[in-house]
PDB file of C-alpha atoms in Angstrom:
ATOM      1  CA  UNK Q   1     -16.478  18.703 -14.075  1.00 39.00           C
ATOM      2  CA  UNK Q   2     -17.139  14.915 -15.155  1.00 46.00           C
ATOM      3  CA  UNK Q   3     -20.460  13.421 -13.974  1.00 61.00           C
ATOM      4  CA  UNK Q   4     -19.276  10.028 -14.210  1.00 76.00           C
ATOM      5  CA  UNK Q   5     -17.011   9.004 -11.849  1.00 94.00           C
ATOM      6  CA  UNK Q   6     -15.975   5.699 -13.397  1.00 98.00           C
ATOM      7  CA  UNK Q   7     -14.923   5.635 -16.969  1.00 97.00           C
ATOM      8  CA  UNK Q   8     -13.737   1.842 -18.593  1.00 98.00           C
ATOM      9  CA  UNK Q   9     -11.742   0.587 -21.737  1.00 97.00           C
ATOM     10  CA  UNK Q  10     -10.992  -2.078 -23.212  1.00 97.00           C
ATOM     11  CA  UNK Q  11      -7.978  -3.209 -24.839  1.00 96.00           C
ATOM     12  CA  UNK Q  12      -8.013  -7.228 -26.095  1.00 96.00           C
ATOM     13  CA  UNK Q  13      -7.486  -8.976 -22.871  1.00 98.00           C
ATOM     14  CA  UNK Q  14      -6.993  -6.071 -20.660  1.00 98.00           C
ATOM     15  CA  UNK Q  15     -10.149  -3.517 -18.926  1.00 98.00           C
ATOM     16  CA  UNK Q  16      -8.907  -0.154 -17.961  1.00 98.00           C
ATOM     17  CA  UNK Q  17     -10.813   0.975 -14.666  1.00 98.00           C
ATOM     18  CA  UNK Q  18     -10.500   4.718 -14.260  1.00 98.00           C
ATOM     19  CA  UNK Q  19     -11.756   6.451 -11.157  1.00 98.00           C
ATOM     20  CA  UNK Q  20     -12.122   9.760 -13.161  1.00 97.00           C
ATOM     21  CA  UNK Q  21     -12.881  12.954 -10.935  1.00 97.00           C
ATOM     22  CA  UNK Q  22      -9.520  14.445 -11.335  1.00 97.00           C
ATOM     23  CA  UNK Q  23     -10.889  17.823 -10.355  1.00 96.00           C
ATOM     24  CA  UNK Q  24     -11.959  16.233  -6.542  1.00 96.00           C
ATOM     25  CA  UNK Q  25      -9.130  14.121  -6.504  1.00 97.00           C
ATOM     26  CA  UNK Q  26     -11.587  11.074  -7.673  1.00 97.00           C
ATOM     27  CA  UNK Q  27     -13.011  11.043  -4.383  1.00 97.00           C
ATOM     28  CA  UNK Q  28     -15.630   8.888  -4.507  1.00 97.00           C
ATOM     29  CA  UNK Q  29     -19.633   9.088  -4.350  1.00 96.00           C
ATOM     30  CA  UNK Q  30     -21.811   6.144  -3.515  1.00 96.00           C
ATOM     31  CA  UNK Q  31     -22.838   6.299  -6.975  1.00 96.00           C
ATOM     32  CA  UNK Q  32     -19.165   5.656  -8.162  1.00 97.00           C
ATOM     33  CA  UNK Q  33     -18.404   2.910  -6.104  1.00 97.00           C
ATOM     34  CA  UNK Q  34     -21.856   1.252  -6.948  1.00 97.00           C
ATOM     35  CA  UNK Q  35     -20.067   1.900 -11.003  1.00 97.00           C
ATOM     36  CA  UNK Q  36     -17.016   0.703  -9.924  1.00 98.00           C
ATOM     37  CA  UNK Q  37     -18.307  -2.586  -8.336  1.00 98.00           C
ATOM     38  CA  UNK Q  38     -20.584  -3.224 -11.503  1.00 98.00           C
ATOM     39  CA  UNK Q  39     -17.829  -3.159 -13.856  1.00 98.00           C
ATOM     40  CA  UNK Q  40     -15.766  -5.649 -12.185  1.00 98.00           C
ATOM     41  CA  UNK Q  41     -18.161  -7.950 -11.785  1.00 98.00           C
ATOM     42  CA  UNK Q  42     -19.129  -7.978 -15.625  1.00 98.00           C
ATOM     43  CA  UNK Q  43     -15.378  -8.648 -15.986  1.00 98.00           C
ATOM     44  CA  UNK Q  44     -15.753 -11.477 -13.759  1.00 98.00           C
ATOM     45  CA  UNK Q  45     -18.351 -13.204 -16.203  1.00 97.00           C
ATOM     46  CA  UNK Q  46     -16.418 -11.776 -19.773  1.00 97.00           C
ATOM     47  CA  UNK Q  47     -13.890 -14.287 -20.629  1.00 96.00           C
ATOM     48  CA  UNK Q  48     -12.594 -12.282 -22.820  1.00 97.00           C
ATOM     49  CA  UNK Q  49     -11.032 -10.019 -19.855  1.00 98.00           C
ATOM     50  CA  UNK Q  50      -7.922 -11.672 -18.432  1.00 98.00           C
ATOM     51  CA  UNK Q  51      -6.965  -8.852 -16.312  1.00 98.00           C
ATOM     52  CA  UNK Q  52      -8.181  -5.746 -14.866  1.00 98.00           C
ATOM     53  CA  UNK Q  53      -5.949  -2.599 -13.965  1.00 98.00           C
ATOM     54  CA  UNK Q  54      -7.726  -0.201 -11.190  1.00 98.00           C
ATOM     55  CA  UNK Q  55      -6.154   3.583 -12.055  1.00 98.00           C
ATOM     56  CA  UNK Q  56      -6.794   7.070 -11.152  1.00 98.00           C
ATOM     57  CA  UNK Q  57      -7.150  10.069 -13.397  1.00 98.00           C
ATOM     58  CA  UNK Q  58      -4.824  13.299 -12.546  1.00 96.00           C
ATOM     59  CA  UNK Q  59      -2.913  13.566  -9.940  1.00 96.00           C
ATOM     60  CA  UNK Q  60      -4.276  10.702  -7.122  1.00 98.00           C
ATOM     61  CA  UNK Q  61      -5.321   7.684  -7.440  1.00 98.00           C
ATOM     62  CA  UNK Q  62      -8.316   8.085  -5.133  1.00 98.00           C
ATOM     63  CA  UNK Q  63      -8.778  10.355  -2.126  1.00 97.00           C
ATOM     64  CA  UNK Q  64     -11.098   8.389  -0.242  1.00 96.00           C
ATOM     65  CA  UNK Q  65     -15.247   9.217  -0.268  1.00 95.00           C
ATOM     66  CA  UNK Q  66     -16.288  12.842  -1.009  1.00 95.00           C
ATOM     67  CA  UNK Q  67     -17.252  14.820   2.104  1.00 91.00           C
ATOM     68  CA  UNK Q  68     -19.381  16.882  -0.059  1.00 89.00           C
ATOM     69  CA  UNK Q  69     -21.684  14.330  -0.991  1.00 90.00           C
ATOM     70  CA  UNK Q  70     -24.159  12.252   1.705  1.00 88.00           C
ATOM     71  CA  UNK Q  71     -21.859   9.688   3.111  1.00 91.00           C
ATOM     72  CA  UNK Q  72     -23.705   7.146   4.984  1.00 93.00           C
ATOM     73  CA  UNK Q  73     -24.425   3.668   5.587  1.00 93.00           C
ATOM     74  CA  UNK Q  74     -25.375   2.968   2.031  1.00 95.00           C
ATOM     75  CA  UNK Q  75     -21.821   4.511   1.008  1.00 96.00           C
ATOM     76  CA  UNK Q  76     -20.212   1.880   3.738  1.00 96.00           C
ATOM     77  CA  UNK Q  77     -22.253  -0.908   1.754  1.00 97.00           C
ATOM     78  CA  UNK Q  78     -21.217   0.079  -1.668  1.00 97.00           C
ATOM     79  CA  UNK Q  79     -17.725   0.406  -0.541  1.00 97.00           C
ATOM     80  CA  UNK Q  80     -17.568  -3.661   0.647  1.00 97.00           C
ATOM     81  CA  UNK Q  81     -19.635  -4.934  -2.369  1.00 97.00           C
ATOM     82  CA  UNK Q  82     -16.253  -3.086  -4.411  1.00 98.00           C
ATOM     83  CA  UNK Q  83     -14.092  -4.439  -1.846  1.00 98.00           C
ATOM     84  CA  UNK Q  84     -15.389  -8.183  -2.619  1.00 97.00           C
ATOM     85  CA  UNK Q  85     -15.902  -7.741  -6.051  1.00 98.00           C
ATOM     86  CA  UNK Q  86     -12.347  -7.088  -6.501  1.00 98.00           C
ATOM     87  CA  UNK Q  87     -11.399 -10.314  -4.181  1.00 97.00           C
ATOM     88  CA  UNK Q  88     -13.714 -12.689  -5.882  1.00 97.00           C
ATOM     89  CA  UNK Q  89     -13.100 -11.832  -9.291  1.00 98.00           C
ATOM     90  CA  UNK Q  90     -10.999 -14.911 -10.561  1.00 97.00           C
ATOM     91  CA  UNK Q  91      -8.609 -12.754 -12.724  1.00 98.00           C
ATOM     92  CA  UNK Q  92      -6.157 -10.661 -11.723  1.00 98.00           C
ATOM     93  CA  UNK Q  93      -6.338  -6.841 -10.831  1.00 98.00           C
ATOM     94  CA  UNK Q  94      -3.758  -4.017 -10.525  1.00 98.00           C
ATOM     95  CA  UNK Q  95      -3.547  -1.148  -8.893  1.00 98.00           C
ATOM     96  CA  UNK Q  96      -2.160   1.393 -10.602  1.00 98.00           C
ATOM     97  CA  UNK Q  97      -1.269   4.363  -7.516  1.00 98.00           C
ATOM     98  CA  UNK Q  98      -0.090   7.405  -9.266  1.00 97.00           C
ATOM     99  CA  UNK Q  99      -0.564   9.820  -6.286  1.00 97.00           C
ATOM    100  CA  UNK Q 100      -2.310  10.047  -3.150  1.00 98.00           C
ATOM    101  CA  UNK Q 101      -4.437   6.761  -1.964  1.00 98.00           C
ATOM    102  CA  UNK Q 102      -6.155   7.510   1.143  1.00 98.00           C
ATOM    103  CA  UNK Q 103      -9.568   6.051   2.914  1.00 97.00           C
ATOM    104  CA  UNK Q 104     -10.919   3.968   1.036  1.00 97.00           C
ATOM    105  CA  UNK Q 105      -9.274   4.826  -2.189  1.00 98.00           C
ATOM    106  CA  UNK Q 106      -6.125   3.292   0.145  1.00 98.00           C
ATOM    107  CA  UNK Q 107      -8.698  -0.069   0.417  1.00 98.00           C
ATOM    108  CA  UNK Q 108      -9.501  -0.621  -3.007  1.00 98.00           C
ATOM    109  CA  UNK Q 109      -5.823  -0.194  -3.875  1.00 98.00           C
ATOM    110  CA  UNK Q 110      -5.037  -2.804  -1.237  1.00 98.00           C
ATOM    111  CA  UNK Q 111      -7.635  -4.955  -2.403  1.00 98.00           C
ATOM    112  CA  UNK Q 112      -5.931  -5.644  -5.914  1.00 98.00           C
ATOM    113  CA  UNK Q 113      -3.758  -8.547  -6.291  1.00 98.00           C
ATOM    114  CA  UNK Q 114      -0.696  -5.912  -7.178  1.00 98.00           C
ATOM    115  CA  UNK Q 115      -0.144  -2.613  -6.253  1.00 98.00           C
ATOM    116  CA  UNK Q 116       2.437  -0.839  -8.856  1.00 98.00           C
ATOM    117  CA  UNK Q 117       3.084   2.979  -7.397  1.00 98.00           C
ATOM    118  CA  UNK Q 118       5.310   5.690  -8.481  1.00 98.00           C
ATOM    119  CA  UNK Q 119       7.551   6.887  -5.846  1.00 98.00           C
ATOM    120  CA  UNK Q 120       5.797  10.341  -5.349  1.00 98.00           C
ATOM    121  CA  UNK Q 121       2.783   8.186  -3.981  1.00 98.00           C
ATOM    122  CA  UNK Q 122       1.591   7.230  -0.674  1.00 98.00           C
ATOM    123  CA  UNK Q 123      -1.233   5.898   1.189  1.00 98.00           C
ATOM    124  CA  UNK Q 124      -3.083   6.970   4.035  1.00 98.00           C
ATOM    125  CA  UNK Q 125      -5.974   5.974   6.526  1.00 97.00           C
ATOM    126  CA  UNK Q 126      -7.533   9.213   6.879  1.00 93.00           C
ATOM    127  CA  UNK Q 127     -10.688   8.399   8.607  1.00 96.00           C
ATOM    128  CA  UNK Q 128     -10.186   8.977  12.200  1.00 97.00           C
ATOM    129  CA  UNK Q 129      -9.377  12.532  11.382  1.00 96.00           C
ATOM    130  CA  UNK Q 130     -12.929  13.165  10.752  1.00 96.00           C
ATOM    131  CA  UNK Q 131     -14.103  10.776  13.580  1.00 97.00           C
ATOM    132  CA  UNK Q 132     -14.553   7.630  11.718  1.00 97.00           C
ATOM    133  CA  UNK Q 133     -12.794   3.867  11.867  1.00 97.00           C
ATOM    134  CA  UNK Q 134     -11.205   2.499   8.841  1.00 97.00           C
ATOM    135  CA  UNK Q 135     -13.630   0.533   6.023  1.00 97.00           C
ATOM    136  CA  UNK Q 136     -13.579  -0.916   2.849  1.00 97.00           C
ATOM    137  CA  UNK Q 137     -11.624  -3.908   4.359  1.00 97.00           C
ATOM    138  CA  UNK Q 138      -8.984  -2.132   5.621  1.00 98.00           C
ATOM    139  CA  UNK Q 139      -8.818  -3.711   9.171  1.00 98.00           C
ATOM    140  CA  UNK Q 140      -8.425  -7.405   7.668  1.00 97.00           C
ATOM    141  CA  UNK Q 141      -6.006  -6.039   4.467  1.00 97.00           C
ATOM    142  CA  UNK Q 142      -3.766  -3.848   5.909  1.00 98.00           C
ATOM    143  CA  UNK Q 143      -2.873  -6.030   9.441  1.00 97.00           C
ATOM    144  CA  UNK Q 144      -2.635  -9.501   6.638  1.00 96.00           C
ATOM    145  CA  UNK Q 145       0.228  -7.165   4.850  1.00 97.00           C
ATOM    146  CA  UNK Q 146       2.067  -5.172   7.790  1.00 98.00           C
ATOM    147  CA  UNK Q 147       0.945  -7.168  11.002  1.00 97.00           C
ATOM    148  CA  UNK Q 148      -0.965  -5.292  14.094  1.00 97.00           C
ATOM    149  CA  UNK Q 149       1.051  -3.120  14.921  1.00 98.00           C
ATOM    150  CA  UNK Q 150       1.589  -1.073  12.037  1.00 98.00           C
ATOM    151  CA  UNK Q 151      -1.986  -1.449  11.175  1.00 98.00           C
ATOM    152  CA  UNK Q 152      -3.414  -0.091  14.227  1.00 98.00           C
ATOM    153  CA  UNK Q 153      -0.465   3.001  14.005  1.00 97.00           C
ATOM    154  CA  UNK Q 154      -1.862   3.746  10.127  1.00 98.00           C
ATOM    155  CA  UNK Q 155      -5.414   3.653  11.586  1.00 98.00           C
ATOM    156  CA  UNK Q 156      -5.238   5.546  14.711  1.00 98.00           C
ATOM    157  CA  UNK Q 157      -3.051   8.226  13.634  1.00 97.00           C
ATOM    158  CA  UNK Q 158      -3.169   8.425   9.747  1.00 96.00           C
ATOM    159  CA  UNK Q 159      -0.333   9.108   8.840  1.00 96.00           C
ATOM    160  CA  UNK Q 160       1.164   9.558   5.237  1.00 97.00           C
ATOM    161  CA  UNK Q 161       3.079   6.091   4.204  1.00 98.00           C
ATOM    162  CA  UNK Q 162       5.211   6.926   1.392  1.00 98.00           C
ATOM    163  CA  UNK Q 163       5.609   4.451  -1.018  1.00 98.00           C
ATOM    164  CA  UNK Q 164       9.084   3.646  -0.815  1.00 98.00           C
ATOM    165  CA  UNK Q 165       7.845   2.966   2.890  1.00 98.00           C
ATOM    166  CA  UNK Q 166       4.545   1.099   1.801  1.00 98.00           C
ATOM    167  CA  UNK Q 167       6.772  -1.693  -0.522  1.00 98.00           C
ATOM    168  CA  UNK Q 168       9.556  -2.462   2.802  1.00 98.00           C
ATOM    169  CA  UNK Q 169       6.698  -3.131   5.116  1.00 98.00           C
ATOM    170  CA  UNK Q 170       4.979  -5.579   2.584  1.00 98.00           C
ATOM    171  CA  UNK Q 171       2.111  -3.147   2.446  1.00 98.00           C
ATOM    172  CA  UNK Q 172       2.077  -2.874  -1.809  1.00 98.00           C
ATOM    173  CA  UNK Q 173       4.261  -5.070  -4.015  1.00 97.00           C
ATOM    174  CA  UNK Q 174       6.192  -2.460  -6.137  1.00 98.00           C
ATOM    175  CA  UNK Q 175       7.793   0.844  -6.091  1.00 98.00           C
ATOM    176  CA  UNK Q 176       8.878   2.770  -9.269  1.00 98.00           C
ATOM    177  CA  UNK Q 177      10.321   6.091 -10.529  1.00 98.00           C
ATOM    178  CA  UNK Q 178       7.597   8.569 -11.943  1.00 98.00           C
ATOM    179  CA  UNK Q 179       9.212   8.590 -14.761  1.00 97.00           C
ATOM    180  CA  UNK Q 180       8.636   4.660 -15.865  1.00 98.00           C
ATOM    181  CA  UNK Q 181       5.686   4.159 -13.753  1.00 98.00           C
ATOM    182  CA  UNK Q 182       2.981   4.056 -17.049  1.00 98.00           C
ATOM    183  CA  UNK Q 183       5.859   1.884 -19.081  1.00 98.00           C
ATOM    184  CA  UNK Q 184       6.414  -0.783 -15.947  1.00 98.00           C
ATOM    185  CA  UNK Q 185       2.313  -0.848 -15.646  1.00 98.00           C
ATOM    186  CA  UNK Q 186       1.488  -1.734 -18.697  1.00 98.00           C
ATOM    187  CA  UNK Q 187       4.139  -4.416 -18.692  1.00 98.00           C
ATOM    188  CA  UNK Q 188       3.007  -6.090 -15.906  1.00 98.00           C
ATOM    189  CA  UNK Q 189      -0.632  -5.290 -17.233  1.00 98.00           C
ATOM    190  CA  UNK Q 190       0.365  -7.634 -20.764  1.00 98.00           C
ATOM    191  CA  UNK Q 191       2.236 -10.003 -18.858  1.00 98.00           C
ATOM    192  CA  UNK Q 192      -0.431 -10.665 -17.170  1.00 98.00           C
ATOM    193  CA  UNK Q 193      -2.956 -10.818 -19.898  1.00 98.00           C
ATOM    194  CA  UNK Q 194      -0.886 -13.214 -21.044  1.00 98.00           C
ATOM    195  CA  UNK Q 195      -0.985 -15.745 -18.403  1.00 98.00           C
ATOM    196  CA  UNK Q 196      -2.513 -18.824 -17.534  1.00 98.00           C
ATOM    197  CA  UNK Q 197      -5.937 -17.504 -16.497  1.00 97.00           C
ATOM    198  CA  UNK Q 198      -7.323 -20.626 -14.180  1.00 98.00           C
ATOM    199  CA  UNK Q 199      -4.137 -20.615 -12.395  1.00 98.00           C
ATOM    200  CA  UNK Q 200      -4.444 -17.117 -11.124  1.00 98.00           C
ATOM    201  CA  UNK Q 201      -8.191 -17.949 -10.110  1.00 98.00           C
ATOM    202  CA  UNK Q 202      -6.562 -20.888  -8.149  1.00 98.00           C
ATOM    203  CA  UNK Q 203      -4.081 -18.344  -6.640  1.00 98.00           C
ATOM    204  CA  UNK Q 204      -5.990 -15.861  -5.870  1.00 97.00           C
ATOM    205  CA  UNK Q 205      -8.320 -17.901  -4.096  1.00 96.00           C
ATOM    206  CA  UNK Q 206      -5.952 -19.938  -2.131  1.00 98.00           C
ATOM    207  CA  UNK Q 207      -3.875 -17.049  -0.790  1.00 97.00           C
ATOM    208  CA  UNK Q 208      -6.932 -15.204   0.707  1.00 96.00           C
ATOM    209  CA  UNK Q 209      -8.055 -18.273   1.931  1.00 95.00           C
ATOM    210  CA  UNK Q 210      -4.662 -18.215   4.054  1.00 96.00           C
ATOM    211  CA  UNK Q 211      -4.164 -14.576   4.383  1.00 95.00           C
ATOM    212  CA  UNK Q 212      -7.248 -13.035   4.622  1.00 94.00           C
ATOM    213  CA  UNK Q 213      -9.770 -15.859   6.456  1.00 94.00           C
ATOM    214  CA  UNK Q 214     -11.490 -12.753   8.679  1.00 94.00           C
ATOM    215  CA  UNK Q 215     -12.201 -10.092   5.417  1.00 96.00           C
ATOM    216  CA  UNK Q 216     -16.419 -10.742   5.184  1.00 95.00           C
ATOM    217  CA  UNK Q 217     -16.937 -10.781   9.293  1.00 96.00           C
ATOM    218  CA  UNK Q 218     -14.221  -7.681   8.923  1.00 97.00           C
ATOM    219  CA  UNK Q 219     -16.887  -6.137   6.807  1.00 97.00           C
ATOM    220  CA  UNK Q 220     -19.450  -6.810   9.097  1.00 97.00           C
ATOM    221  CA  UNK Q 221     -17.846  -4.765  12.071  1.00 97.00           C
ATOM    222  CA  UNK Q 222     -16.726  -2.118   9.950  1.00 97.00           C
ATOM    223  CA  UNK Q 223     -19.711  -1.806   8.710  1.00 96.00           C
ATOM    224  CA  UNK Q 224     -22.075  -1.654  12.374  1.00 97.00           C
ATOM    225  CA  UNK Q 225     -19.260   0.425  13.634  1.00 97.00           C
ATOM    226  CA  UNK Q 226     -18.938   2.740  10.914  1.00 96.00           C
ATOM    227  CA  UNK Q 227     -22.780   3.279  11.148  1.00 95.00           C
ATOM    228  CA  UNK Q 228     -22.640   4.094  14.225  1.00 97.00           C
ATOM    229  CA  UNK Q 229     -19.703   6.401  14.154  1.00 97.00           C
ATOM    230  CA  UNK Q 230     -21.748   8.249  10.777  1.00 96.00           C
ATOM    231  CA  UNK Q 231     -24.452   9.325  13.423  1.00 96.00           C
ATOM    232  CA  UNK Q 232     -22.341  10.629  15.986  1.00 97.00           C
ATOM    233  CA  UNK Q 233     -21.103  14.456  16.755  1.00 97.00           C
ATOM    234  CA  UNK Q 234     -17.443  13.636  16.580  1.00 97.00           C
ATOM    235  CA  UNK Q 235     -17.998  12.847  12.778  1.00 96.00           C
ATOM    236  CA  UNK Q 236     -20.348  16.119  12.128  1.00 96.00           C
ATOM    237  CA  UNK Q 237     -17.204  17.860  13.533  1.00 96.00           C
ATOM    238  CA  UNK Q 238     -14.657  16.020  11.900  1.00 96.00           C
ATOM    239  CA  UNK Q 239     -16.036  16.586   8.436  1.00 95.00           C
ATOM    240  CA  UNK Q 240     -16.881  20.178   9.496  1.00 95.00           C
ATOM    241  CA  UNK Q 241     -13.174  20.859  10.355  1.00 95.00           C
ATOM    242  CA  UNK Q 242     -11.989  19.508   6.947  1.00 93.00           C
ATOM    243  CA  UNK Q 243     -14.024  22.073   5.378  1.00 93.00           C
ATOM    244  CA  UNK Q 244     -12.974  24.868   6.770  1.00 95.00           C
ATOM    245  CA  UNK Q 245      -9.502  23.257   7.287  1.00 93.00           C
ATOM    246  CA  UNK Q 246      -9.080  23.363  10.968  1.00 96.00           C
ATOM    247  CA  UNK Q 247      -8.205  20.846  13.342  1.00 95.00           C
ATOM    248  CA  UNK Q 248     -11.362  19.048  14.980  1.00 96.00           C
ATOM    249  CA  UNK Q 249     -12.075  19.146  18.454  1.00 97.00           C
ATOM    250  CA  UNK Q 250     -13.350  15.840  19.190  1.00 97.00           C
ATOM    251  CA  UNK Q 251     -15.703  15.020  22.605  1.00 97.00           C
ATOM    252  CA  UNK Q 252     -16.457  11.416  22.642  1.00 96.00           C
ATOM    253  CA  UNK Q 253     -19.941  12.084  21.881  1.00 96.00           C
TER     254      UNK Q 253
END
């Protein structure tokens, strides 16, 4: 098992950021996203890093935060500093979605600039199946990319969006066969690192400005509401099913 959940390279321009628990599907500790969220923002203030490509090791990207570990409000915290890291870095970031992106693996993907994923991926808001509302950003990102009503259908009922699926709603910006995925990423990736690096600030900045106006006060209610939810019985059950894989029986309470 690897204790570090986060692993970075460098290659000239370009920082590799690997979610690296392949064995738990790099589902995320506090710990990691607290990592994760510390080496973007030393990429924000390197100007030697042009661009930054978010990946996962194995076979998923990121399964959302491990159940195993103490998820709390602290967890909900770490997860938005990542989320705004990502948005206020002034360089571009890919996401890189080789498998399964769900909770708020399926937020920090959405929170890069591009998402690039193979055709055998898909994403998912898993949290109401263990009692809990959507976080990371994921109200404000995924409504700005698919509108309401898709948004609130991903969140209430979590269901699998392949990725085929994903690219036609406007949800990620490109599809590609398994096969060419790592060849078409790293393209992108040195096309990038090629470009005209205070243009991209400007662009990045000016389409959240338009798109995403809500995403800090989004933060805020996810995370009072997520806090909330963390306490209650509904969750103890939820995350109780998923362990012994069962469906929950939910009470309100």
């Amino acid at each position: 098992m690897n204790p570090h959940g986060v692993r970075t390279t460098r290659e000239g321009a370009e920082l590799q950021v690997l979610l690296s628990r392949p064995d738990r599907l790099n589902a995320l500790r506090t710990a990691d996203l607290i990592d994760l969220t510390e080496a973007v923002e030393a990429a924000a203030d390197d100007d030697g890093v042009r661009v930054v490509l978010l990946a996962g090791e194995g076979r998923a990207f990121c399964s959302g935060a491990d159940l195993a570990s103490v998820v709390d409000a602290s967890t909900v915290d770490a997860a938005n500093r990542a989320i705004l890291a990502l948005r206020r870095i002034g360089k571009p970031v890919i996401a890189a979605v080789g498998g399964a992106a769900a909770g708020v693996g399926c937020s920090l993907a959405l929170a890069c600039d591009l998402v690039i994923a193979k055709r055998s991926a898909y994403f998912l808001l898993a949290f109401a199946d263990v009692g809990l509302m959507p976080d990371g950003g994921a109200t404000a990102l995924v409504p700005a990319a698919v509108g309401r009503a898709r948004a609130m259908r991903m969140a209430m009922l979590a269901e699998r969006i392949p990725a085929q699926t994903a690219t036609e709603w406007g949800l990620i910006s490109q599809v590609v066969d398994d096969d060419v995925f790592d060849t078409e990423v790293a393209s992108v990736t040195t096309r990038l690192a090629a470009g005209p690096p205070l243009a991209y600030a400007r662009i990045k900045r000016a389409v959240d400005e338009a798109a995403m106006p809500a995403l800090a006060r989004a933060l805020e209610i996810e995370r009072t509401g997520q806090a909330e939810l963390l306490r209650s019985r509904d969750y103890a059950e939820g995350v109780a099913a998923f362990k012994d894989r069962r469906k929950p029986k939910f009470t309100g309470t």
